[in-house]
Coordinates of C-alpha atoms and ligand atoms in Angstrom, one line a residue:
X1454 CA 50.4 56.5 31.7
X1455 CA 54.1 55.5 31.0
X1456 CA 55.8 55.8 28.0
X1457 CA 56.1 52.4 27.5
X1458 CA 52.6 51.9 27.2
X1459 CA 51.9 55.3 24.9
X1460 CA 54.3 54.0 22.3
X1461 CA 52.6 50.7 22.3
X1462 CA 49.1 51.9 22.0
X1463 CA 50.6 54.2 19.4
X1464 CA 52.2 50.7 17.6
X1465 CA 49.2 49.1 18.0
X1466 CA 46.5 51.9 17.5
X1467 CA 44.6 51.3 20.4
X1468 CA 43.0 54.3 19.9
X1469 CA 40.0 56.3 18.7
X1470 CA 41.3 56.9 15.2
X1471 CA 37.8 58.7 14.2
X1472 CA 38.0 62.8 14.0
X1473 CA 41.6 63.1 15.7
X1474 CA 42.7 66.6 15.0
X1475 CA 45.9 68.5 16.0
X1476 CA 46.3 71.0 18.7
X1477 CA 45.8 73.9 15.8
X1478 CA 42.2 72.0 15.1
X1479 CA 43.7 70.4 11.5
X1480 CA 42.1 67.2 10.3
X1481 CA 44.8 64.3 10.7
X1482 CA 44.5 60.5 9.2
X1483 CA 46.9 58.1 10.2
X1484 CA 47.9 56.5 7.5
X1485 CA 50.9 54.5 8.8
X1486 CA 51.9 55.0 12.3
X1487 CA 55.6 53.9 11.6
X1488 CA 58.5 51.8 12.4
X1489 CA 59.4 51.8 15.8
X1490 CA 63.1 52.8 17.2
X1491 CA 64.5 51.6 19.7
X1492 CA 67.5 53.2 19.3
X1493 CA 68.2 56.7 19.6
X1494 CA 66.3 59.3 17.7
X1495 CA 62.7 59.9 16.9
X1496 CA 60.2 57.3 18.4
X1497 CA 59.0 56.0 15.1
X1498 CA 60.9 56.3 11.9
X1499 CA 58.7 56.7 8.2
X1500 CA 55.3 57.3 8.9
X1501 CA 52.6 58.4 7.1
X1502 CA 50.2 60.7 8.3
X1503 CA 47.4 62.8 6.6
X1504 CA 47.2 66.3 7.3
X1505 CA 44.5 68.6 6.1
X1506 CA 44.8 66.7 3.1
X1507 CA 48.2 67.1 2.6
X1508 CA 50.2 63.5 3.1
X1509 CA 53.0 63.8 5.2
X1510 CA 56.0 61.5 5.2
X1511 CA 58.8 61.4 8.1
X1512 CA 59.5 60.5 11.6
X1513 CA 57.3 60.8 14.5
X1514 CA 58.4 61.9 18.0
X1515 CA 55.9 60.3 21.5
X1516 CA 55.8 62.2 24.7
X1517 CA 53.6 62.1 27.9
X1518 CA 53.5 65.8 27.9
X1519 CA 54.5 68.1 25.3
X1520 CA 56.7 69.4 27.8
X1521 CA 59.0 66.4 27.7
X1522 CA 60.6 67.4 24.2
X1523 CA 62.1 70.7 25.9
X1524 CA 63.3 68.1 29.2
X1525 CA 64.5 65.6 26.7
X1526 CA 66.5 68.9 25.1
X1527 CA 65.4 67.6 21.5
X1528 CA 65.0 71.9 21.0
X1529 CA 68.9 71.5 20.6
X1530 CA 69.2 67.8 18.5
X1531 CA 69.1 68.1 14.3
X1532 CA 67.5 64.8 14.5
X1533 CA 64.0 66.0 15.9
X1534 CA 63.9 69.1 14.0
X1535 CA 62.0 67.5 10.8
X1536 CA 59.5 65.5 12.7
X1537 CA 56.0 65.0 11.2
X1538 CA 54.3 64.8 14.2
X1539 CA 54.3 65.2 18.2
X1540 CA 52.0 63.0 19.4
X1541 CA 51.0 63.4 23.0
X1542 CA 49.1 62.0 25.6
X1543 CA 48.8 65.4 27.6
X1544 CA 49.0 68.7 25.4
X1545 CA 50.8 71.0 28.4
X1546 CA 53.1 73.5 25.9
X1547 CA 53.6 74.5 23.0
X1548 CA 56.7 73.4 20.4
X1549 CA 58.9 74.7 18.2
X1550 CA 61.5 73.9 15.9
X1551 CA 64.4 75.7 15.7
X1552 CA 63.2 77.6 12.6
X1553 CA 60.8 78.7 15.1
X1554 CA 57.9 77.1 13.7
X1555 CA 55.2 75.0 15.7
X1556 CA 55.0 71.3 15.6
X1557 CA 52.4 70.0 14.5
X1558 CA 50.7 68.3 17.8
X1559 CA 48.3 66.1 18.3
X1560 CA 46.8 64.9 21.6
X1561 CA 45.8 61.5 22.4
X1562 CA 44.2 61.6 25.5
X1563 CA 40.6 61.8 24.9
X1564 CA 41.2 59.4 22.0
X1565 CA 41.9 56.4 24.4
X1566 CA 40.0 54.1 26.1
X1567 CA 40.8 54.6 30.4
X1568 CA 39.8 50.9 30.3
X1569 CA 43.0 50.2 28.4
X1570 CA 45.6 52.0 30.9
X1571 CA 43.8 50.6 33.8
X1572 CA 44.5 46.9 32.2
X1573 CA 47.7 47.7 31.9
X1574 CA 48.2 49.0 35.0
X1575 CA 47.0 46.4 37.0
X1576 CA 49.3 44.1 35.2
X1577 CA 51.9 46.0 36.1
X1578 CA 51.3 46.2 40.0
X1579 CA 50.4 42.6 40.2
X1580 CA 52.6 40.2 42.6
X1581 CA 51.6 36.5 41.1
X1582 CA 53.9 35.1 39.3
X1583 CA 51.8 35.4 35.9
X1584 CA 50.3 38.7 36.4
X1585 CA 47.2 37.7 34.1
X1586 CA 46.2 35.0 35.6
X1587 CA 43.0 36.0 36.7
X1588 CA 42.3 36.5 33.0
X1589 CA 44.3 34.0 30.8
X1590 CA 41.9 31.3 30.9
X1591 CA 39.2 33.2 29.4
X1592 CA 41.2 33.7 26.3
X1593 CA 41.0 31.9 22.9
X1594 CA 43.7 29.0 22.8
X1595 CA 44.8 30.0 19.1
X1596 CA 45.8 33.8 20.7
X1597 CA 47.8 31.9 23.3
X1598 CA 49.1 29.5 20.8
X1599 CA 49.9 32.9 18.3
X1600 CA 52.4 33.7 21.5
X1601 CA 53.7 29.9 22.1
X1602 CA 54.8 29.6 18.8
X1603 CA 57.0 32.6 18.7
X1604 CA 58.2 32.0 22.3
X1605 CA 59.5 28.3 21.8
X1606 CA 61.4 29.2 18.3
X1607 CA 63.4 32.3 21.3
X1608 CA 63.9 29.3 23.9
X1609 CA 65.4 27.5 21.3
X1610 CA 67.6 30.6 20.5
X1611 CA 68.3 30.8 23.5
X1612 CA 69.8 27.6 24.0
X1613 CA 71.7 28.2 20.5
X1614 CA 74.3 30.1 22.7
X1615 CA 75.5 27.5 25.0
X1616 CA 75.6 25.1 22.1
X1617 CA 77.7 27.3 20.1
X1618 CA 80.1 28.2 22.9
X1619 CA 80.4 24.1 23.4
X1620 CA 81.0 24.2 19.5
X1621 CA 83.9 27.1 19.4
X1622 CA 85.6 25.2 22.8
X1623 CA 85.6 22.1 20.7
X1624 CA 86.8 23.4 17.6
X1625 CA 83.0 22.5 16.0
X1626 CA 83.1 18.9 16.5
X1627 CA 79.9 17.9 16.6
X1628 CA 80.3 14.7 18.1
X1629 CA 82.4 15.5 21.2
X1630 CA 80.1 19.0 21.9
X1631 CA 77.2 16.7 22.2
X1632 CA 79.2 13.9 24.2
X1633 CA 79.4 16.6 27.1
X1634 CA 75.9 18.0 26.7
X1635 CA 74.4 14.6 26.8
X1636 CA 76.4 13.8 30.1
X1637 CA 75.2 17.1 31.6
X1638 CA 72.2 16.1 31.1
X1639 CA 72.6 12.1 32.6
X1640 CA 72.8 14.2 35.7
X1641 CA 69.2 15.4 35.2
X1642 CA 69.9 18.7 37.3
X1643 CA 70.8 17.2 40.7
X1644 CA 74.2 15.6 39.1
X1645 CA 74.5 17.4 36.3
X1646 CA 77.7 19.0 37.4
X1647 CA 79.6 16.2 38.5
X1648 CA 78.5 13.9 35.7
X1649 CA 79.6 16.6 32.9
X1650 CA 83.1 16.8 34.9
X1651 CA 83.4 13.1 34.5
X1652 CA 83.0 13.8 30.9
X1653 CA 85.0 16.3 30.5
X1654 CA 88.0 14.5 32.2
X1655 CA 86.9 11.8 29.5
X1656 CA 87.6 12.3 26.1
X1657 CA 84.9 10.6 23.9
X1658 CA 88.2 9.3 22.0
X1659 CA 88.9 7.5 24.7
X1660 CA 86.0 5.6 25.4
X1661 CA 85.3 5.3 21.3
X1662 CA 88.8 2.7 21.7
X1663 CA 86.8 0.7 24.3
X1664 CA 83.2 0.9 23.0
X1665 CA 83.1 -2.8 22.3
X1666 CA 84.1 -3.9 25.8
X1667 CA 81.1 -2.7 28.1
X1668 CA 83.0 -3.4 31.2
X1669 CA 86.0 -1.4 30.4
X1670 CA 83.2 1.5 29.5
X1671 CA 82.0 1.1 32.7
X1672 CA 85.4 0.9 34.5
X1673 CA 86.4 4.7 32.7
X1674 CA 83.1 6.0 33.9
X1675 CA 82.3 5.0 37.1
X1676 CA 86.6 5.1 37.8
X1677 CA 86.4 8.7 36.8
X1678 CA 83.3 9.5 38.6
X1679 CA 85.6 8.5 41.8
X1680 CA 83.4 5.1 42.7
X1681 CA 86.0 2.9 42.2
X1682 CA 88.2 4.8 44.7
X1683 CA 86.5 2.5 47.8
X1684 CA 86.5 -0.9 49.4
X1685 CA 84.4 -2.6 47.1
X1686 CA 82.9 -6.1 47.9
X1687 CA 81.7 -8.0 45.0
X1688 CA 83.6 -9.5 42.2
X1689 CA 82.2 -7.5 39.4
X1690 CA 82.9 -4.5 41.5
X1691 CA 86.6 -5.4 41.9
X1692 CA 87.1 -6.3 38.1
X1693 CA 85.7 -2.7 37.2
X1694 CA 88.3 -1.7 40.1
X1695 CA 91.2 -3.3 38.2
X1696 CA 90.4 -2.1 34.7
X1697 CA 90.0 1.2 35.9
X1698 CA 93.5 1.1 37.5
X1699 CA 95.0 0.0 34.3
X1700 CA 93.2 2.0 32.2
X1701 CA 94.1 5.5 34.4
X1702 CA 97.8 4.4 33.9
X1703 CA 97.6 3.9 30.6
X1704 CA 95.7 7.4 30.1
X1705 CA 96.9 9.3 32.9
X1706 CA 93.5 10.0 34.1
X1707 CA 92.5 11.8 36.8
X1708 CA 88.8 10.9 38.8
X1709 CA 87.0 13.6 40.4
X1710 CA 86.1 13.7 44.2
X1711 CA 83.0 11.6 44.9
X1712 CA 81.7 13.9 47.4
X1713 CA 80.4 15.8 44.5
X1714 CA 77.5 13.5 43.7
X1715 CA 74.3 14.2 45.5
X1716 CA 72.0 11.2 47.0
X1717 CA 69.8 12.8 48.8
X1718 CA 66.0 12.9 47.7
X1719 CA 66.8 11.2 44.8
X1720 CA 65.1 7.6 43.9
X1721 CA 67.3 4.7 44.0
X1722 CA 67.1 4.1 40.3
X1723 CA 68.3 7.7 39.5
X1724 CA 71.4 6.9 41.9
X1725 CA 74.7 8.6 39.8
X1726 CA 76.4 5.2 39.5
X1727 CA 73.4 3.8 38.0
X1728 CA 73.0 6.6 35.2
X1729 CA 77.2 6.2 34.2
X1730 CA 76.2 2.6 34.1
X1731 CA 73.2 3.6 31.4
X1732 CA 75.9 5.8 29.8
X1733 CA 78.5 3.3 29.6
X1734 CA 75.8 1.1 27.8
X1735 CA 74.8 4.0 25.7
X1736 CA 78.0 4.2 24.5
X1737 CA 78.5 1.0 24.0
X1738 CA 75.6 0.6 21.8
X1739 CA 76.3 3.8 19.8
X1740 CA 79.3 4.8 17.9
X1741 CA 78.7 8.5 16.2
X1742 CA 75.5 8.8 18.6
X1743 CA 74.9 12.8 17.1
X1744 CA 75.7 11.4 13.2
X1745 CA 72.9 9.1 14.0
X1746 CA 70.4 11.5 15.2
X1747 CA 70.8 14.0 12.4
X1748 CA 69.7 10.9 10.3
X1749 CA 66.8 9.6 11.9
X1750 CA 63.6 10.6 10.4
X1751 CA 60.9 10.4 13.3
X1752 CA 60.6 10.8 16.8
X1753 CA 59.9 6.8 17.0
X1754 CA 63.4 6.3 15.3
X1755 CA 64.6 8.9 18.0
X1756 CA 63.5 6.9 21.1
X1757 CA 64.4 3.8 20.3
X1758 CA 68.7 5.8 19.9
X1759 CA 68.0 6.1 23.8
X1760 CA 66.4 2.8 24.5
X1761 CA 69.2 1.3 26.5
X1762 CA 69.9 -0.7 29.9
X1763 CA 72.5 -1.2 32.3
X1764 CA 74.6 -4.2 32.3
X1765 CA 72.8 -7.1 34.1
X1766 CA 75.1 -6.3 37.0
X1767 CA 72.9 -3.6 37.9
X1768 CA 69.9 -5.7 37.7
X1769 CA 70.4 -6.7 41.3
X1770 CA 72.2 -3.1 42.1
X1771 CA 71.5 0.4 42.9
X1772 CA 74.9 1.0 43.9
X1773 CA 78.5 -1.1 43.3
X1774 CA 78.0 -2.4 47.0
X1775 CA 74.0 -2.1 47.8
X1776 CA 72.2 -4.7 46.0
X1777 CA 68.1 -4.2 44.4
X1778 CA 65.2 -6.2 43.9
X1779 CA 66.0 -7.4 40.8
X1780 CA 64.9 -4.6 38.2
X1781 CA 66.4 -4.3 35.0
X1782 CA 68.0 -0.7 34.9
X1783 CA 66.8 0.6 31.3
X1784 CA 66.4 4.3 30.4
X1785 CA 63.2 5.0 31.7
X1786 CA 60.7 6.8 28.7
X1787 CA 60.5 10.3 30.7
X1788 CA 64.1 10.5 31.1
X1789 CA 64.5 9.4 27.1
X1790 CA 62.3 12.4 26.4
X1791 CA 63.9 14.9 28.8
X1792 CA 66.8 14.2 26.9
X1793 CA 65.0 14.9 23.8
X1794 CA 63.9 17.6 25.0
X1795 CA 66.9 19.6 26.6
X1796 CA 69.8 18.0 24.7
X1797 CA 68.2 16.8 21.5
X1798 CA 66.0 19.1 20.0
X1799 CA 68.5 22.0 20.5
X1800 CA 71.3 20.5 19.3
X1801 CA 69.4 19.5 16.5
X1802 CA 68.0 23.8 15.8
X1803 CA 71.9 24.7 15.9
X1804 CA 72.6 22.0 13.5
X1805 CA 69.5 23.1 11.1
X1806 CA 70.6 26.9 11.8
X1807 CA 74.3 26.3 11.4
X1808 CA 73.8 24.7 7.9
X1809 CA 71.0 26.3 6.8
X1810 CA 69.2 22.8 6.9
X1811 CA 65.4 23.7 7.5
X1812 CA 64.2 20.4 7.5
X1813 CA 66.1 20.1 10.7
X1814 CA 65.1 23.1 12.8
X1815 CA 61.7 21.7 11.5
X1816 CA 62.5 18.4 12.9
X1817 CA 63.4 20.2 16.2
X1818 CA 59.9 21.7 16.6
X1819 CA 58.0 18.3 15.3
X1820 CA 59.9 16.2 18.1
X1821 CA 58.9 18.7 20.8
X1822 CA 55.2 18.6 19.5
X1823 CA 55.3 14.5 19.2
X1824 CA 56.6 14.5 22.7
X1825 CA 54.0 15.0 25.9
X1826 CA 54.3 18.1 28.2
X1827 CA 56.5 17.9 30.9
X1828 CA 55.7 17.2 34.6
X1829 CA 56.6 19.7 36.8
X1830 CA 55.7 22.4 38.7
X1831 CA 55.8 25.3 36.1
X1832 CA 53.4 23.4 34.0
X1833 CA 51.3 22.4 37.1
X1834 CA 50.9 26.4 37.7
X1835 CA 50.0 27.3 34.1
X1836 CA 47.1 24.1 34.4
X1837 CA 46.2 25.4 38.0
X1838 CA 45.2 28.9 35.8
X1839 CA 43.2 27.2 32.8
X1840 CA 46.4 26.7 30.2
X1841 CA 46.8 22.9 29.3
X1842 CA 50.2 21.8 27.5
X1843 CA 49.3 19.2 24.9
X1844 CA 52.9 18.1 24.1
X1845 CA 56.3 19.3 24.9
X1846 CA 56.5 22.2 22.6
X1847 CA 53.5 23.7 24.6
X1848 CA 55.2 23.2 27.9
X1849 CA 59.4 24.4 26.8
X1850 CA 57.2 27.2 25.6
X1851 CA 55.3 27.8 28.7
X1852 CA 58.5 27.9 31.0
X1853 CA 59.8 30.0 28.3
X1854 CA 56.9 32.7 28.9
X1855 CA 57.0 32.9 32.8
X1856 CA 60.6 32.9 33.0
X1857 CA 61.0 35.8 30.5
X1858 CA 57.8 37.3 30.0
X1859 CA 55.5 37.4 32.8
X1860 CA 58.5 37.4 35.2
X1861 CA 59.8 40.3 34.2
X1862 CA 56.4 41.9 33.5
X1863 CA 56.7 42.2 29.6
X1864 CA 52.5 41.9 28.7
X1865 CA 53.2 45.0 26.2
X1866 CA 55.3 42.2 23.9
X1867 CA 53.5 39.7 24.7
X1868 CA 50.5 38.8 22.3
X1869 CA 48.2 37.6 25.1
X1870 CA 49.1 41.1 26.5
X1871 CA 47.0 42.3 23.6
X1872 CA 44.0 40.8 24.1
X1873 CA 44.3 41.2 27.7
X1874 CA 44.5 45.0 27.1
X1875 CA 42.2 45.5 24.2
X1876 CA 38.9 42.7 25.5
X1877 CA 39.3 43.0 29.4
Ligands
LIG3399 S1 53.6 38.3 29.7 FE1 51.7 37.6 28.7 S2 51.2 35.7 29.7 FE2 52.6 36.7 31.0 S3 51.4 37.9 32.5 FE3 51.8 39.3 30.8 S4 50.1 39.0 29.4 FE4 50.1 37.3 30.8

C-alpha cells in the first residue's frame, strides 16, 4: 500500500463502507469524504463524517500507519490539531492532540478489497509501454472515451503555451505567430527546424509585397533556404537565382546554411525545396491566411485553404536541378490534415480561449473529430492492444495518454485506471 493509492481509494471510496467503526468501536458514516489537498495541510479539507450520530464537519488527515502522524511531526503543527478523522490503513499507535485527547481513528484495512492493491500494484511494476494493456481492450469504449475527451481538451492546453509564447514574441499578431508555426510545420518534423529558420529570417511583410508575383515568392524562399546559393542549370532555376540576388540587396537578407536540410529517408515529393515551393504557392494564394481560417465555418471550407500546388516548374522537378516524372506537386490530403491537426486546431483553441469565443475552441475539437486518425506508430500500438481511433481527436488524444499518462505511470488519474482497479 502507498499513500498514493490510500488517498485515492479514500477519494474514490473503494471501500467497504458497511459497519466501519473507529479504533474506540464508534459507529462512523461517511457522509462526504472531502476535498482533496494537494497542498500542504490535512489530506482532505471539509468533510463530513457521522460519528455515533453526531455529524462532524472538518478536515481529514490519511496515513499508512498511525505512526506516520508522530514521523510526519503533525504532534507539533496547529493545522492537524482539529482534524475530524485519522483514517488509516494499519492502526499501529495511538494519537493525540495536543490537548491530549485521542483522535478519532479509523482503520481501513479490513474494509478494502486485496484485489484492488494488487491491480494497482501490478500496474505499477509493469515495463510495457501502456501498463494496462493486457486489460484495456476488455473495457467499455464510452469509459475510454470518458478519459479521451478530458485528455485531448489538456493536449490542447498544452499546446496553448507555445502558441502564446509565439504571441508575446510577436507582440500578439496573429497573423505573423501563425506565419512561423505553419512553416515549422512545412518541415513536417525532419525539416522543421530549418524551414521555420527560413521563416523567421523572412518577415511575412516581406513576402505580403510580393504575393502577387509567385516567382519572386519562390526566389525569397528557396534564396533564403540557401538553394539558390549553387550552380544551377536550368533557366527557371537561374531567374529564381537573379530575383533572389536582387531581392537580398534590397532587403539585406541573410539565407541560412543549406547543410541544414535533411534528405535522407525522405520521399522525393517531401524534398525541402519542394515544400518552400508549396509555401511560396500558399502564400501566393492567401493574403491574411489565419483571418481566413477563423472565418471558415467547416472542415470542407478548411481543406480546400490548403489545397495548393507548386508552380508547374516543379511538375517535372523534385529539386531545382534533378528533374521528375511529371507529377503535379499539390499538397497532398494527409499533409493538409497534419497541418490541421498540429498548427490549425491549436491555434484555433488559443484564439477561442484568448477571446473567450466558444464556438471556436468548439470548432477546434469538431475539426479534429471530422478529420481521420493519424498513421503512425503510437496509434498502430494502441490498435495492436484493442483501442481503435475513429478520427483525429481519438488519436491526438491517444498520444496525449501514453505520453503523459501511461508513461509516467499515472492509472490513479486516469479514468480507465478506475475501472481497471475496481472490475479487474
Ligand atoms: S494511464 Fe490509464 S490507459 Fe495508461 S496504463 Fe494507466 S490505466 Fe492504462
Amino acid at each position: 500500500m502507498t499513500e498514493d493509492l490510500f488517498q485515492y481509494l479514500w477519494k474514490m471510496r473503494l471501500f467497504n463502507q458497511q459497519g466501519l467503526i473507529t479504533t474506540d468501536g464508534e459507529e462512523i458514516e461517511i457522509k462526504k469524504v472531502g476535498l482533496q489537498n494537494i497542498n500542504g495541510g490535512p489530506d482532505f479539507f471539509d468533510a463530513r463524517i457521522n460519528i455515533n450520530n453526531t455529524l462532524w464537519a472538518g478536515n481529514v488527515e490519511l496515513h499508512i500507519k498511525s505512526s506516520d502522524w508522530l514521523l510526519h511531526q503533525h504532534q507539533h503543527d496547529a493545522s492537524y490539531q482539529n482534524i475530524i478523522l485519522h483514517v488509516v490503513y494499519q492502526h499501529d499507535k495511538e494519537i493525540f492532540n495536543n490537548q491530549g485527547q485521542s483522535i478519532k481513528t479509523l482503520e481501513l484495512k479490513n474494509y478494502i478489497d486485496n484485489t484492488l492493491i494488487e491491480n494497482y500494484e501490478e500496474l505499477k511494476k509493469n515495463e510495457d509501454v501502456i501498463p494496462c494493456a493486457k486489460s484495456i481492450g476488455t473495457i467499455a469504449k464510452s469509459i475510454i472515451n470518458t478519459q479521451l475527451q478530458g485528455v485531448i481538451v489538456q493536449r490542447l492546453e498544452n499546446k496553448t503555451k507555445s502558441i502564446e509564447r509565439l504571441l508575446a514574441e510577436n507582440n500578439n499578431n496573429w497573423e505573423q505567430s501563425f506565419y512561423l508555426q505553419l512553416a515549422s510545420n512545412f518541415g513536417f518534423k525532419v525539416n522543421s527546424i530549418p524551414f521555420e529558420m527560413v521563416a523567421r529570417n523572412t518577415s511575412l511583410n516581406i513576402l505580403a509585397k510580393h504575393k502577387n508575383n509567385l516567382l519572386q515568392l519562390e526566389a525569397l524562399l528557396l534564396g533564403q533556404a540557401g538553394f539558390l546559393d549553387q550552380t544551377l542549370f536550368s533557366s527557371y532555376a537561374k531567374n529564381l537565382q537573379n530575383e533572389y540576388e536582387y531581392l537580398k540587396r534590397k532587403y539585406q537578407l541573410n539565407f541560412i546554411a543549406p547543410h541544414l536540410w535533411k534528405l535522407s529517408r525522405l520521399r522525393p515529393v517531401n524534398f525541402p525545396e519542394v515544400r518552400l515551393a508549396q509555401f511560396a504557392a500558399l502564400i501566393h494564394n492567401s493574403s491574411h491566411l489565419f483571418s481566413k481560417i477563423i472565418q471558415t465555418q467547416s472542415p470542407q471550407e478548411m481543406l480546400k485553404l490548403f489545397q495548393i500546388s507548386a508552380s508547374s516548374f516543379w511538375d517535372n522537378h523534385y529539386t531545382l536541378n534533378s528533374q521528375s516524372k511529371k507529377t503535379e506537386k499539390v499538397l497532398g490530403l494527409s499533409s493538409i490534415q497534419n497541418i490541421i491537426i498540429n498548427t490549425v486546431v491549436p491555434f484555433i483553441f488559443v484564439y477561442g480561449k484568448q477571446y473567450k469565443n466558444e464556438d471556436m475552441s468548439q470548432l477546434a475539437l469538431d475539426l479534429l473529430e471530422k478529420i481521420p486518425p493519424e498513421k503512425n506508430s503510437i496509434i498502430e500500438m494502441w490498435k495492436a492492444i484493442g483501442v481503435k481511433s475513429e478520427n483525429a481527436l481519438e488519436s491526438q488524444a491517444l498520444i496525449e495518454l501514453k505520453n503523459n499518462y501511461c508513461l509516467k505511470k499515472k492509472c490513479l488519474a486516469c479514468s480507465i485506471g478506475y475501472y481497471i482497479l475496481k472490475n479487474q
